[in-house]
Tab-separated table of C-alpha atoms in Angstrom:
chain	number	residue	atom	x	y	z
A	68	MET	CA	12.168	-53.111	-50.638
A	69	LYS	CA	8.695	-52.462	-49.232
A	70	GLN	CA	9.868	-53.390	-45.722
A	71	LEU	CA	12.859	-51.019	-46.073
A	72	CYS	CA	10.595	-48.095	-47.086
A	73	THR	CA	8.270	-48.806	-44.197
A	74	ARG	CA	11.242	-48.848	-41.826
A	75	TYR	CA	12.493	-45.479	-43.134
A	76	ILE	CA	8.993	-43.969	-42.779
A	77	PHE	CA	8.776	-45.248	-39.179
A	78	ILE	CA	12.206	-43.820	-38.337
A	79	ALA	CA	11.267	-40.456	-39.899
A	80	ILE	CA	8.009	-40.272	-37.920
A	81	LEU	CA	9.807	-41.216	-34.704
A	82	ALA	CA	12.479	-38.584	-35.303
A	83	SER	CA	9.801	-35.963	-35.963
A	84	LEU	CA	8.042	-36.802	-32.687
A	85	VAL	CA	11.330	-36.536	-30.785
A	86	ILE	CA	12.016	-33.108	-32.322
A	87	ILE	CA	8.494	-31.882	-31.540
A	88	ALA	CA	8.754	-33.127	-27.953
A	89	SER	CA	12.140	-31.442	-27.564
A	90	ILE	CA	10.832	-28.128	-28.885
A	91	SER	CA	7.770	-28.358	-26.623
A	92	SER	CA	9.918	-29.199	-23.638
A	93	CYS	CA	12.257	-26.264	-24.289
A	94	GLY	CA	9.304	-23.925	-24.721
A	95	ASN	CA	7.741	-24.976	-21.425
A	96	LYS	CA	11.058	-24.713	-19.661
A	97	SER	CA	11.733	-21.169	-20.841
A	98	LYS	CA	8.215	-20.087	-19.956
A	99	ASN	CA	7.660	-21.768	-16.596
A	100	ALA	CA	11.026	-22.610	-15.059
A	101	ARG	CA	12.207	-20.420	-12.187
A	102	THR	CA	15.703	-20.377	-10.823
A	103	ASP	CA	15.313	-17.743	-8.107
A	104	THR	CA	16.003	-18.575	-4.470
A	105	TYR	CA	15.277	-16.800	-1.189
A	106	ALA	CA	18.274	-14.505	-1.769
A	107	SER	CA	19.142	-14.643	-5.476
A	108	GLY	CA	17.682	-14.427	-8.941
A	109	LYS	CA	15.084	-12.077	-10.399
A	110	ALA	CA	11.488	-11.373	-9.397
A	111	THR	CA	8.791	-8.758	-9.896
A	112	ILE	CA	6.516	-7.600	-7.104
A	113	MET	CA	3.603	-5.158	-7.012
A	114	SER	CA	2.662	-2.561	-4.435
A	115	ASP	CA	-0.055	-0.004	-3.992
A	116	GLU	CA	1.560	3.252	-5.096
A	117	SER	CA	0.935	4.869	-1.716
A	118	PHE	CA	3.527	2.559	-0.134
A	119	SER	CA	6.264	3.204	-2.700
A	120	PRO	CA	8.474	5.294	-0.340
A	121	ILE	CA	8.787	2.525	2.257
A	122	ILE	CA	9.110	-0.287	-0.331
A	123	ASN	CA	11.878	1.620	-2.134
A	124	GLU	CA	13.800	1.930	1.128
A	125	GLU	CA	13.294	-1.762	1.934
A	126	LEU	CA	14.490	-2.815	-1.529
A	127	GLN	CA	17.568	-0.622	-1.319
A	128	VAL	CA	18.733	-2.378	1.853
A	129	PHE	CA	17.627	-5.831	0.627
A	130	HIS	CA	19.634	-5.489	-2.592
A	131	ALA	CA	22.692	-4.292	-0.664
A	132	THR	CA	22.369	-7.271	1.679
A	133	TYR	CA	21.756	-9.799	-1.109
A	134	PRO	CA	23.650	-8.570	-4.206
A	135	ASP	CA	22.629	-11.635	-6.237
A	136	ALA	CA	18.947	-10.700	-5.916
A	137	GLU	CA	17.124	-8.360	-8.280
A	138	ILE	CA	13.556	-7.416	-7.397
A	139	THR	CA	11.660	-5.058	-9.705
A	140	PRO	CA	8.738	-3.203	-8.065
A	141	ILE	CA	5.656	-2.155	-10.019
A	142	TYR	CA	3.671	0.588	-8.274
A	143	THR	CA	0.017	0.478	-9.200
A	144	ASN	CA	-3.373	0.333	-7.471
A	145	GLU	CA	-4.843	-2.244	-5.125
A	146	LEU	CA	-7.317	-3.696	-7.618
A	147	ASP	CA	-4.792	-4.303	-10.400
A	148	GLU	CA	-2.158	-5.799	-8.102
A	149	MET	CA	-4.652	-8.239	-6.588
A	150	ASN	CA	-5.786	-9.302	-10.072
A	151	ALA	CA	-2.141	-9.895	-11.026
A	152	LEU	CA	-1.622	-12.013	-7.900
A	153	MET	CA	-4.703	-14.115	-8.654
A	154	LYS	CA	-3.418	-14.724	-12.192
A	155	GLN	CA	0.025	-15.534	-10.721
A	156	GLU	CA	1.640	-12.869	-12.873
A	157	VAL	CA	3.359	-11.799	-9.635
A	158	HIS	CA	3.693	-13.693	-6.371
A	159	LEU	CA	3.934	-10.865	-3.815
A	160	ILE	CA	1.919	-7.671	-3.407
A	161	ILE	CA	1.894	-4.902	-0.775
A	162	THR	CA	-1.417	-3.311	0.161
A	163	ALA	CA	-3.598	-2.106	3.043
A	164	ARG	CA	-5.835	-5.126	3.476
A	165	ASN	CA	-5.747	-8.857	3.983
A	166	PHE	CA	-7.194	-11.522	1.693
A	167	ASN	CA	-10.969	-11.775	1.715
A	168	GLU	CA	-12.793	-15.100	1.877
A	169	LYS	CA	-13.510	-15.218	-1.860
A	170	GLU	CA	-9.837	-14.739	-2.700
A	171	LEU	CA	-8.723	-17.344	-0.180
A	172	ASN	CA	-11.149	-19.895	-1.642
A	173	TYR	CA	-9.978	-19.108	-5.172
A	174	PHE	CA	-6.326	-19.768	-4.377
A	175	LYS	CA	-7.027	-22.905	-2.365
A	176	SER	CA	-9.281	-24.324	-5.104
A	177	ASN	CA	-6.332	-23.955	-7.493
A	178	GLY	CA	-3.959	-25.803	-5.180
A	179	LEU	CA	-2.205	-22.626	-4.003
A	180	GLN	CA	-1.440	-21.621	-0.426
A	181	PRO	CA	-1.970	-17.886	0.238
A	182	ARG	CA	0.020	-16.323	3.076
A	183	TYR	CA	-0.121	-12.872	4.633
A	184	PHE	CA	2.435	-10.870	6.593
A	185	PRO	CA	1.485	-7.690	8.484
A	186	ILE	CA	4.528	-5.448	8.206
A	187	GLY	CA	3.403	-2.181	9.806
A	188	TYR	CA	0.805	0.515	10.295
A	189	ASP	CA	0.369	3.858	8.605
A	190	GLY	CA	-2.179	6.603	9.054
A	191	LEU	CA	-4.610	7.673	6.367
A	192	ALA	CA	-3.797	11.375	6.331
A	193	PHE	CA	-5.951	14.369	5.398
A	194	ILE	CA	-3.964	17.283	3.974
A	195	ILE	CA	-4.980	20.860	3.158
A	196	ASN	CA	-3.540	23.996	1.609
A	197	LYS	CA	-1.220	26.173	3.709
A	198	GLU	CA	-3.691	29.088	3.573
A	199	ASN	CA	-6.583	27.054	4.958
A	200	VAL	CA	-7.002	27.797	8.688
A	201	ASP	CA	-9.389	24.862	9.220
A	202	SER	CA	-6.580	22.542	10.268
A	203	CYS	CA	-8.710	20.423	12.644
A	204	ILE	CA	-11.605	18.203	11.635
A	205	HIS	CA	-13.931	15.782	13.423
A	206	VAL	CA	-14.387	12.183	12.312
A	207	ASP	CA	-18.117	12.829	11.850
A	208	ASP	CA	-17.402	15.698	9.441
A	209	ILE	CA	-15.046	13.475	7.435
A	210	LYS	CA	-17.804	10.885	7.077
A	211	LYS	CA	-20.293	13.545	5.998
A	212	ILE	CA	-17.873	14.974	3.427
A	213	LEU	CA	-17.132	11.552	1.921
A	214	SER	CA	-20.815	10.582	1.825
A	215	GLY	CA	-21.827	13.869	0.180
A	216	GLN	CA	-23.817	15.248	3.139
A	217	VAL	CA	-21.307	18.099	3.567
A	218	THR	CA	-19.959	19.875	0.476
A	219	LEU	CA	-19.010	23.362	1.747
A	220	TRP	CA	-16.280	24.501	4.122
A	221	LYS	CA	-18.839	26.699	5.914
A	222	GLN	CA	-20.662	23.523	6.951
A	223	VAL	CA	-17.494	22.490	8.787
A	224	ASN	CA	-16.557	25.975	10.015
A	225	PRO	CA	-19.103	28.832	9.653
A	226	ASP	CA	-16.232	31.346	9.542
A	227	SER	CA	-14.477	29.682	6.616
A	228	LYS	CA	-13.755	31.914	3.617
A	229	PHE	CA	-13.541	28.993	1.179
A	230	GLY	CA	-16.359	27.592	-0.917
A	231	GLU	CA	-16.823	23.991	-1.951
A	232	ILE	CA	-14.708	21.246	-0.421
A	233	ASP	CA	-12.605	19.723	-3.187
A	234	VAL	CA	-11.588	16.180	-2.122
A	235	VAL	CA	-8.859	14.395	-4.060
A	236	PHE	CA	-7.612	10.785	-3.801
A	237	ASP	CA	-4.438	9.246	-5.192
A	238	ASN	CA	-6.243	6.819	-7.512
A	239	ASN	CA	-9.837	5.692	-7.907
A	240	LYS	CA	-8.784	2.037	-7.449
A	241	SER	CA	-6.223	2.607	-4.700
A	242	ALA	CA	-5.913	1.101	-1.240
A	243	ALA	CA	-6.932	4.477	0.222
A	244	VAL	CA	-10.276	4.454	-1.614
A	245	HIS	CA	-10.971	0.857	-0.620
A	246	TRP	CA	-10.062	1.540	3.023
A	247	VAL	CA	-12.304	4.630	3.173
A	248	VAL	CA	-15.289	2.682	1.844
A	249	ASP	CA	-14.651	-0.338	4.046
A	250	SER	CA	-13.510	1.258	7.320
A	251	ILE	CA	-14.881	4.826	7.386
A	252	LEU	CA	-18.143	4.532	5.448
A	253	ASP	CA	-18.967	0.980	6.678
A	254	GLY	CA	-19.161	-0.408	3.146
A	255	LYS	CA	-21.253	2.412	1.690
A	256	PRO	CA	-19.931	3.981	-1.520
A	257	ILE	CA	-18.219	7.363	-1.675
A	258	ASN	CA	-20.949	9.694	-2.832
A	259	SER	CA	-20.007	13.283	-3.578
A	260	LYS	CA	-19.728	15.277	-6.793
A	261	ASN	CA	-16.757	17.125	-5.316
A	262	ILE	CA	-14.545	14.030	-4.989
A	263	THR	CA	-12.013	13.252	-7.712
A	264	ALA	CA	-8.898	11.122	-8.128
A	265	VAL	CA	-5.550	11.754	-9.759
A	266	LYS	CA	-2.943	9.037	-10.412
A	267	THR	CA	-0.329	9.194	-7.643
A	268	SER	CA	0.193	10.402	-4.080
A	269	GLU	CA	2.683	12.993	-5.295
A	270	GLU	CA	0.004	14.449	-7.569
A	271	VAL	CA	-2.325	14.720	-4.558
A	272	ILE	CA	0.283	16.755	-2.659
A	273	ASN	CA	0.921	19.006	-5.670
A	274	TYR	CA	-2.818	19.515	-6.209
A	275	VAL	CA	-3.444	20.480	-2.573
A	276	GLU	CA	-0.461	22.834	-2.602
A	277	LYS	CA	-2.046	24.761	-5.496
A	278	THR	CA	-5.738	24.449	-4.528
A	279	LYS	CA	-6.858	26.445	-1.486
A	280	ASN	CA	-10.178	24.656	-0.924
A	281	ALA	CA	-8.852	21.085	-1.349
A	282	ILE	CA	-8.522	18.125	1.006
A	283	GLY	CA	-6.120	15.406	-0.106
A	284	ILE	CA	-6.343	11.842	1.232
A	285	ILE	CA	-3.087	9.844	1.160
A	286	GLY	CA	-0.932	7.475	3.209
A	287	SER	CA	1.094	9.200	5.928
A	288	ASN	CA	4.413	7.713	4.770
A	289	TRP	CA	4.336	10.211	1.883
A	290	LEU	CA	4.399	13.145	4.297
A	291	ASN	CA	7.532	12.559	6.350
A	292	ASP	CA	10.196	15.264	6.103
A	293	LYS	CA	13.368	13.179	5.697
A	294	ARG	CA	15.498	15.972	7.187
A	295	ASP	CA	13.935	15.320	10.600
A	296	THR	CA	15.169	12.030	12.096
A	297	THR	CA	12.609	12.254	14.931
A	298	ASN	CA	9.750	11.655	12.437
A	299	VAL	CA	7.607	14.461	13.874
A	300	THR	CA	7.947	16.926	10.985
A	301	PHE	CA	5.739	16.778	7.913
A	302	LYS	CA	6.335	18.375	4.525
A	303	LYS	CA	6.296	22.173	4.620
A	304	ASN	CA	4.357	22.835	1.424
A	305	ILE	CA	1.024	21.543	2.809
A	306	GLN	CA	-0.723	21.124	6.172
A	307	VAL	CA	-1.630	17.800	7.764
A	308	MET	CA	-4.999	18.030	9.504
A	309	ASN	CA	-5.557	17.128	13.133
A	310	VAL	CA	-8.390	14.600	13.446
A	311	CYS	CA	-10.750	14.610	16.439
A	312	SER	CA	-12.677	11.488	17.415
A	313	VAL	CA	-13.949	12.449	20.893
A	314	PRO	CA	-17.754	11.916	20.915
A	315	GLY	CA	-19.633	15.199	21.004
A	316	ALA	CA	-16.471	17.300	20.986
A	317	LYS	CA	-15.506	19.916	18.462
A	318	ALA	CA	-12.195	19.510	16.713
A	319	GLY	CA	-9.451	21.376	18.540
A	320	GLU	CA	-5.752	21.197	19.267
A	321	MET	CA	-6.261	19.588	22.706
A	322	ASN	CA	-8.400	16.671	21.554
A	323	SER	CA	-7.254	16.005	18.004
A	324	TRP	CA	-4.228	14.227	16.614
A	325	LYS	CA	-2.042	13.860	13.547
A	326	PRO	CA	-0.771	10.500	12.215
A	327	TYR	CA	2.442	10.446	14.275
A	328	GLN	CA	3.905	7.059	15.224
A	329	LEU	CA	2.964	7.527	18.896
A	330	TYR	CA	-0.684	8.189	18.079
A	331	LEU	CA	-0.771	5.166	15.783
A	332	LEU	CA	0.685	3.114	18.641
A	333	ASP	CA	-1.668	4.240	21.415
A	334	GLY	CA	-4.777	4.353	19.189
A	335	ARG	CA	-5.515	8.057	19.472
A	336	TYR	CA	-5.274	8.618	15.710
A	337	PRO	CA	-8.528	7.055	14.442
A	338	PHE	CA	-7.485	6.224	10.883
A	339	ALA	CA	-4.597	3.796	11.347
A	340	ARG	CA	-4.460	0.962	8.813
A	341	THR	CA	-2.402	-2.217	8.625
A	342	VAL	CA	0.072	-2.628	5.769
A	343	TYR	CA	0.191	-6.240	4.489
A	344	ALA	CA	2.505	-8.286	2.321
A	345	LEU	CA	0.278	-10.823	0.535
A	346	LEU	CA	2.169	-13.839	-0.788
A	347	VAL	CA	1.212	-16.700	-3.102
A	348	ASP	CA	4.417	-18.360	-4.308
A	349	PRO	CA	4.289	-22.121	-5.003
A	350	PHE	CA	8.005	-22.051	-5.905
A	351	HIS	CA	9.040	-20.548	-2.523
A	352	GLY	CA	11.619	-18.336	-4.171
A	353	LEU	CA	12.704	-14.700	-4.039
A	354	PRO	CA	9.247	-13.237	-3.227
A	355	VAL	CA	9.239	-15.360	-0.053
A	356	GLY	CA	12.724	-14.139	0.801
A	357	PHE	CA	11.692	-10.492	0.489
A	358	ALA	CA	8.474	-11.024	2.465
A	359	ASN	CA	10.533	-12.566	5.271
A	360	PHE	CA	12.973	-9.648	5.084
A	361	LEU	CA	10.118	-7.181	5.597
A	362	GLN	CA	9.324	-8.926	8.901
A	363	SER	CA	12.939	-9.259	10.002
A	364	PRO	CA	14.510	-6.930	12.617
A	365	ILE	CA	16.292	-5.029	9.829
A	366	GLY	CA	13.130	-4.705	7.744
A	367	GLN	CA	11.125	-3.553	10.760
A	368	LYS	CA	13.775	-0.993	11.681
A	369	ILE	CA	13.418	0.490	8.203
A	370	VAL	CA	9.653	0.749	8.796
A	371	LEU	CA	10.308	2.564	12.083
A	372	LYS	CA	12.711	5.063	10.486
A	373	SER	CA	10.252	5.799	7.678
A	374	ALA	CA	7.730	7.288	10.182
A	375	LEU	CA	5.433	4.272	10.000
A	376	LEU	CA	4.768	2.013	12.965
A	377	PRO	CA	6.431	-1.426	12.660
A	378	TYR	CA	4.232	-4.450	13.221
A	379	ARG	CA	6.870	-6.340	15.185
A	380	GLY	CA	8.866	-4.868	18.041
A	381	ASP	CA	8.494	-4.026	21.701
A	382	LEU	CA	7.831	-0.295	21.453
A	383	GLN	CA	7.384	1.823	24.567
A	384	TRP	CA	6.770	5.498	25.100
A	385	ARG	CA	7.086	7.847	28.023
A	386	LYS	CA	6.399	11.483	28.851
A	387	VAL	CA	9.297	13.899	29.218
A	388	GLN	CA	9.501	17.516	30.247
A	389	THR	CA	11.569	19.986	28.252
A	390	LYS	CA	12.615	23.505	29.120
């Protein structure tokens, strides 16, 4: 009788362990298992909000090409998307910089292989109100405005009728802010009481449209007038400033340029930045498929039509005379 009780107790314990193991296994499977492939399944990606127009266009064509794929974009700021990538909450982000050494070491120390894909170039654009006649600005003046050395329009143009220069960014943690600090101010912080940030690029455009003394700083892909297939017309409700970078020259129509594709290509526009797809996907699933699509001929053609400059492609330009 004692042996029979012991046997029943042993069987009960064994059965309990099997049930616990089964529950644990099911829990891990539902939490960690991925079934997405290069061209099917579900995935979430993140992008700096300033690149949402081009990413929306890319996703529209990608989903039409691969109907079994469903990618959900989250448009946020550069800092939050990089943090999400490091935590592996997402596996693909779109931003205006490459990995830094600290980030590369972090991923590699955790057995992960980070990859980057340059997908195009855009121009960091400076926009002003339609009533502001100071439509040209020198690179040196931009640096002085962002560093706080220049705060009044009269310091840029003595004949200006406006007062303080009101600078507005899309987001205080955006790719635009990071790029300004890193590439325009040589790592020095933005230092001006007249500089603020809203939440989105669209809010920057709306703010500048209503504020006569404002300068908005956003990615040029937000400015393209979709009605013009030549990509040389910007939105009508604001002005895009010409930027002059000729040493010792004053800003003027003959030596200053707007962020058109040609001037991004030949280097005349001084504030061109590379748009990157940053990928860390140990499963090699749908995020990899979309990153590859962005580099494909179709993906690059979408970049070209969006008024950005594609990273891949043999682009040539020539002068023509018109009557």
